Structure formats: C-alpha cells, structure tokens
GROMACS .gro file of N, CA, C and O in nm:
model
  256
    1MET      N    1   8.181  10.338   6.759
    1MET     CA    2   8.204  10.196   6.748
    1MET      C    3   8.272  10.145   6.875
    1MET      O    4   8.367  10.204   6.922
    2MET      N    5   8.221  10.040   6.927
    2MET     CA    6   8.276   9.981   7.049
    2MET      C    7   8.374   9.870   7.013
    2MET      O    8   8.343   9.784   6.931
    3ARG      N    9   8.490   9.875   7.071
    3ARG     CA   10   8.593   9.775   7.040
    3ARG      C   11   8.585   9.661   7.141
    3ARG      O   12   8.576   9.684   7.260
    4SER      N   13   8.586   9.540   7.093
    4SER     CA   14   8.588   9.426   7.185
    4SER      C   15   8.732   9.383   7.205
    4SER      O   16   8.818   9.407   7.121
    5HIS      N   17   8.757   9.322   7.316
    5HIS     CA   18   8.892   9.276   7.348
    5HIS      C   19   8.923   9.146   7.275
    5HIS      O   20   8.841   9.055   7.269
    6THR      N   21   9.045   9.138   7.228
    6THR     CA   22   9.091   9.014   7.167
    6THR      C   23   9.131   8.917   7.279
    6THR      O   24   9.153   8.959   7.393
    7PRO      N   25   9.145   8.791   7.249
    7PRO     CA   26   9.192   8.697   7.352
    7PRO      C   27   9.327   8.738   7.412
    7PRO      O   28   9.351   8.721   7.531
    8LEU      N   29   9.414   8.796   7.328
    8LEU     CA   30   9.544   8.842   7.379
    8LEU      C   31   9.525   8.958   7.476
    8LEU      O   32   9.592   8.965   7.580
    9ASP      N   33   9.433   9.051   7.444
    9ASP     CA   34   9.403   9.162   7.535
    9ASP      C   35   9.356   9.109   7.671
    9ASP      O   36   9.400   9.154   7.776
   10ILE      N   37   9.266   9.014   7.666
   10ILE     CA   38   9.211   8.957   7.789
   10ILE      C   39   9.321   8.889   7.870
   10ILE      O   40   9.329   8.904   7.992
   11GLN      N   41   9.409   8.818   7.803
   11GLN     CA   42   9.520   8.751   7.871
   11GLN      C   43   9.611   8.852   7.940
   11GLN      O   44   9.653   8.832   8.053
   12LYS      N   45   9.641   8.963   7.872
   12LYS     CA   46   9.726   9.067   7.931
   12LYS      C   47   9.659   9.130   8.052
   12LYS      O   48   9.724   9.155   8.154
   13ILE      N   49   9.531   9.156   8.041
   13ILE     CA   50   9.456   9.216   8.153
   13ILE      C   51   9.458   9.121   8.273
   13ILE      O   52   9.485   9.163   8.386
   14GLN      N   53   9.432   8.994   8.249
   14GLN     CA   54   9.428   8.896   8.358
   14GLN      C   55   9.564   8.878   8.422
   14GLN      O   56   9.575   8.867   8.543
   15SER      N   57   9.670   8.876   8.342
   15SER     CA   58   9.803   8.855   8.400
   15SER      C   59   9.844   8.976   8.484
   15SER      O   60   9.906   8.961   8.588
   16GLY      N   61   9.808   9.096   8.441
   16GLY     CA   62   9.836   9.216   8.521
   16GLY      C   63   9.762   9.213   8.652
   16GLY      O   64   9.814   9.249   8.757
   17TRP      N   65   9.636   9.168   8.648
   17TRP     CA   66   9.555   9.158   8.769
   17TRP      C   67   9.616   9.057   8.866
   17TRP      O   68   9.625   9.082   8.985
   18ARG      N   69   9.661   8.944   8.813
   18ARG     CA   70   9.722   8.842   8.899
   18ARG      C   71   9.850   8.893   8.964
   18ARG      O   72   9.875   8.868   9.081
   19LYS      N   73   9.931   8.966   8.888
   19LYS     CA   74  10.056   9.020   8.944
   19LYS      C   75  10.026   9.115   9.058
   19LYS      O   76  10.092   9.112   9.162
   20ARG      N   77   9.927   9.203   9.039
   20ARG     CA   78   9.890   9.297   9.146
   20ARG      C   79   9.841   9.221   9.268
   20ARG      O   80   9.876   9.255   9.380
   21GLN      N   81   9.762   9.118   9.245
   21GLN     CA   82   9.709   9.040   9.355
   21GLN      C   83   9.823   8.973   9.432
   21GLN      O   84   9.824   8.974   9.556
   22VAL      N   85   9.920   8.917   9.363
   22VAL     CA   86  10.035   8.852   9.428
   22VAL      C   87  10.117   8.956   9.503
   22VAL      O   88  10.157   8.934   9.617
   23ASN      N   89  10.142   9.072   9.440
   23ASN     CA   90  10.220   9.176   9.506
   23ASN      C   91  10.151   9.226   9.632
   23ASN      O   92  10.216   9.249   9.734
   24GLU      N   93  10.019   9.245   9.625
   24GLU     CA   94   9.946   9.291   9.743
   24GLU      C   95   9.954   9.188   9.855
   24GLU      O   96   9.970   9.223   9.971
   25GLY      N   97   9.944   9.060   9.820
   25GLY     CA   98   9.955   8.955   9.921
   25GLY      C   99  10.093   8.950   9.983
   25GLY      O  100  10.108   8.938  10.105
   26ALA      N  101  10.196   8.963   9.901
   26ALA     CA  102  10.333   8.961   9.951
   26ALA      C  103  10.360   9.083  10.040
   26ALA      O  104  10.426   9.071  10.143
   27GLU      N  105  10.307   9.198  10.001
   27GLU     CA  106  10.327   9.319  10.082
   27GLU      C  107  10.255   9.309  10.215
   27GLU      O  108  10.305   9.355  10.317
   28LYS      N  109  10.138   9.246  10.217
   28LYS     CA  110  10.066   9.229  10.344
   28LYS      C  111  10.147   9.139  10.437
   28LYS      O  112  10.162   9.169  10.555
   29ILE      N  113  10.201   9.031  10.383
   29ILE     CA  114  10.283   8.941  10.465
   29ILE      C  115  10.405   9.015  10.517
   29ILE      O  116  10.441   9.005  10.634
   30ARG      N  117  10.470   9.092  10.429
   30ARG     CA  118  10.587   9.170  10.469
   30ARG      C  119  10.552   9.268  10.580
   30ARG      O  120  10.619   9.275  10.684
   31ASN      N  121  10.445   9.344  10.561
   31ASN     CA  122  10.405   9.444  10.660
   31ASN      C  123  10.366   9.381  10.792
   31ASN      O  124  10.398   9.432  10.899
   32ASP      N  125  10.295   9.267  10.787
   32ASP     CA  126  10.259   9.197  10.910
   32ASP      C  127  10.383   9.148  10.984
   32ASP      O  128  10.390   9.157  11.106
   33SER      N  129  10.481   9.099  10.910
   33SER     CA  130  10.606   9.052  10.971
   33SER      C  131  10.683   9.167  11.035
   33SER      O  132  10.734   9.154  11.147
   34ILE      N  133  10.689   9.278  10.965
   34ILE     CA  134  10.759   9.396  11.019
   34ILE      C  135  10.690   9.443  11.146
   34ILE      O  136  10.757   9.477  11.245
   35GLU      N  137  10.558   9.445  11.145
   35GLU     CA  138  10.483   9.487  11.264
   35GLU      C  139  10.509   9.393  11.381
   35GLU      O  140  10.526   9.436  11.495
   36GLU      N  141  10.517   9.264  11.353
   36GLU     CA  142  10.545   9.166  11.458
   36GLU      C  143  10.683   9.190  11.520
   36GLU      O  144  10.700   9.185  11.642
   37VAL      N  145  10.782   9.218  11.436
   37VAL     CA  146  10.917   9.248  11.485
   37VAL      C  147  10.915   9.375  11.571
   37VAL      O  148  10.973   9.379  11.680
   38ALA      N  149  10.846   9.478  11.524
   38ALA     CA  150  10.839   9.605  11.598
   38ALA      C  151  10.777   9.583  11.736
   38ALA      O  152  10.826   9.637  11.837
   39LYS      N  153  10.671   9.503  11.743
   39LYS     CA  154  10.606   9.477  11.873
   39LYS      C  155  10.698   9.402  11.968
   39LYS      O  156  10.699   9.429  12.088
   40GLU      N  157  10.775   9.309  11.914
   40GLU     CA  158  10.869   9.234  12.000
   40GLU      C  159  10.981   9.325  12.050
   40GLU      O  160  11.022   9.314  12.165
   41ILE      N  161  11.029   9.413  11.966
   41ILE     CA  162  11.136   9.505  12.008
   41ILE      C  163  11.084   9.601  12.115
   41ILE      O  164  11.158   9.636  12.208
   42GLU      N  165  10.958   9.640  12.105
   42GLU     CA  166  10.900   9.728  12.208
   42GLU      C  167  10.903   9.663  12.346
   42GLU      O  168  10.907   9.732  12.447
   43LYS      N  169  10.903   9.531  12.351
   43LYS     CA  170  10.905   9.460  12.479
   43LYS      C  171  11.044   9.453  12.542
   43LYS      O  172  11.057   9.419  12.659
   44MET      N  173  11.146   9.484  12.464
   44MET     CA  174  11.284   9.473  12.513
   44MET      C  175  11.310   9.575  12.623
   44MET      O  176  11.258   9.686  12.620
   45THR      N  177  11.393   9.536  12.718
   45THR     CA  178  11.427   9.626  12.829
   45THR      C  179  11.577   9.654  12.835
   45THR      O  180  11.623   9.721  12.927
   46VAL      N  181  11.651   9.604  12.738
   46VAL     CA  182  11.797   9.618  12.738
   46VAL      C  183  11.838   9.763  12.717
   46VAL      O  184  11.932   9.812  12.780
   47PHE      N  185  11.768   9.834  12.629
   47PHE     CA  186  11.800   9.972  12.598
   47PHE      C  187  11.699  10.065  12.665
   47PHE      O  188  11.596  10.021  12.714
   48GLY      N  189  11.729  10.193  12.662
   48GLY     CA  190  11.636  10.291  12.717
   48GLY      C  191  11.513  10.304  12.629
   48GLY      O  192  11.512  10.263  12.512
   49LYS      N  193  11.407  10.363  12.686
   49LYS     CA  194  11.282  10.376  12.613
   49LYS      C  195  11.299  10.458  12.485
   49LYS      O  196  11.242  10.424  12.381
   50ASP      N  197  11.375  10.565  12.489
   50ASP     CA  198  11.395  10.647  12.369
   50ASP      C  199  11.464  10.568  12.256
   50ASP      O  200  11.428  10.582  12.139
   51THR      N  201  11.562  10.488  12.293
   51THR     CA  202  11.632  10.408  12.193
   51THR      C  203  11.538  10.304  12.133
   51THR      O  204  11.533  10.288  12.010
   52ILE      N  205  11.462  10.236  12.217
   52ILE     CA  206  11.365  10.137  12.168
   52ILE      C  207  11.263  10.204  12.076
   52ILE      O  208  11.232  10.153  11.968
   53ASP      N  209  11.213  10.320  12.118
   53ASP     CA  210  11.115  10.392  12.035
   53ASP      C  211  11.175  10.428  11.899
   53ASP      O  212  11.107  10.419  11.796
   54SER      N  213  11.301  10.466  11.898
   54SER     CA  214  11.367  10.499  11.771
   54SER      C  215  11.379  10.376  11.682
   54SER      O  216  11.355  10.384  11.561
   55PHE      N  217  11.414  10.262  11.741
   55PHE     CA  218  11.421  10.138  11.664
   55PHE      C  219  11.285  10.104  11.603
   55PHE      O  220  11.274  10.069  11.487
   56VAL      N  221  11.183  10.116  11.684
   56VAL     CA  222  11.048  10.080  11.641
   56VAL      C  223  11.002  10.171  11.528
   56VAL      O  224  10.944  10.125  11.429
   57VAL      N  225  11.027  10.300  11.539
   57VAL     CA  226  10.989  10.394  11.432
   57VAL      C  227  11.064  10.359  11.303
   57VAL      O  228  11.005  10.357  11.194
   58TYR      N  229  11.192  10.328  11.314
   58TYR     CA  230  11.270  10.292  11.197
   58TYR      C  231  11.216  10.164  11.131
   58TYR      O  232  11.196  10.158  11.011
   59ILE      N  233  11.189  10.064  11.214
   59ILE     CA  234  11.140   9.936  11.161
   59ILE      C  235  11.003   9.953  11.096
   59ILE      O  236  10.979   9.903  10.986
   60ARG      N  237  10.913  10.025  11.160
   60ARG     CA  238  10.780  10.046  11.100
   60ARG      C  239  10.789  10.128  10.973
   60ARG      O  240  10.704  10.114  10.886
   61GLY      N  241  10.891  10.209  10.961
   61GLY     CA  242  10.911  10.287  10.838
   61GLY      C  243  10.950  10.199  10.720
   61GLY      O  244  10.947  10.246  10.605
   62MET      N  245  10.983  10.074  10.745
   62MET     CA  246  11.020   9.981  10.638
   62MET      C  247  10.898   9.921  10.567
   62MET      O  248  10.911   9.857  10.464
   63LYS      N  249  10.778   9.946  10.623
   63LYS     CA  250  10.657   9.892  10.561
   63LYS      C  251  10.635   9.957  10.425
   63LYS      O  252  10.674  10.069  10.402
   64ARG      N  253  10.568   9.883  10.338
   64ARG     CA  254  10.536   9.935  10.204
   64ARG      C  255  10.389   9.960  10.192
   64ARG      O  256  10.307   9.903  10.247
   0.00000   0.00000   0.00000
C-alpha cells in the first residue's frame, strides 16, 4: 500500500526545503565575504609573507 502525504506532511517538507535553501544562500554569502577579506589581506605589505599567509589560512578556515 502506498501512503500519500497529508497537507501537514507537505507543509513540513516544504518548510524544511526552504530552511536549507536559506541556509545555503547565507553560507554562500558568508564564504564569499570571507574569501574577499582573505584576498585583501594577501595584498597587505605591513607584515612578512609568512605572517600574511598564516592570517589568510586562518581566515579561509572560517568558511563553512
């Protein structure tokens, strides 16, 4: 016997899908922003190259 979804089931499925979609969009914005910051820090000349590289690795590690 095949079970059909109730309207409540469909509502739960759709709301879960929307939450995932919003979270994925927010994470993309977050990751793009983090990457932008990392690229700008790479351009800095105040610190030595090793220090800058360490900052960049740390910042990129913040991506989700």
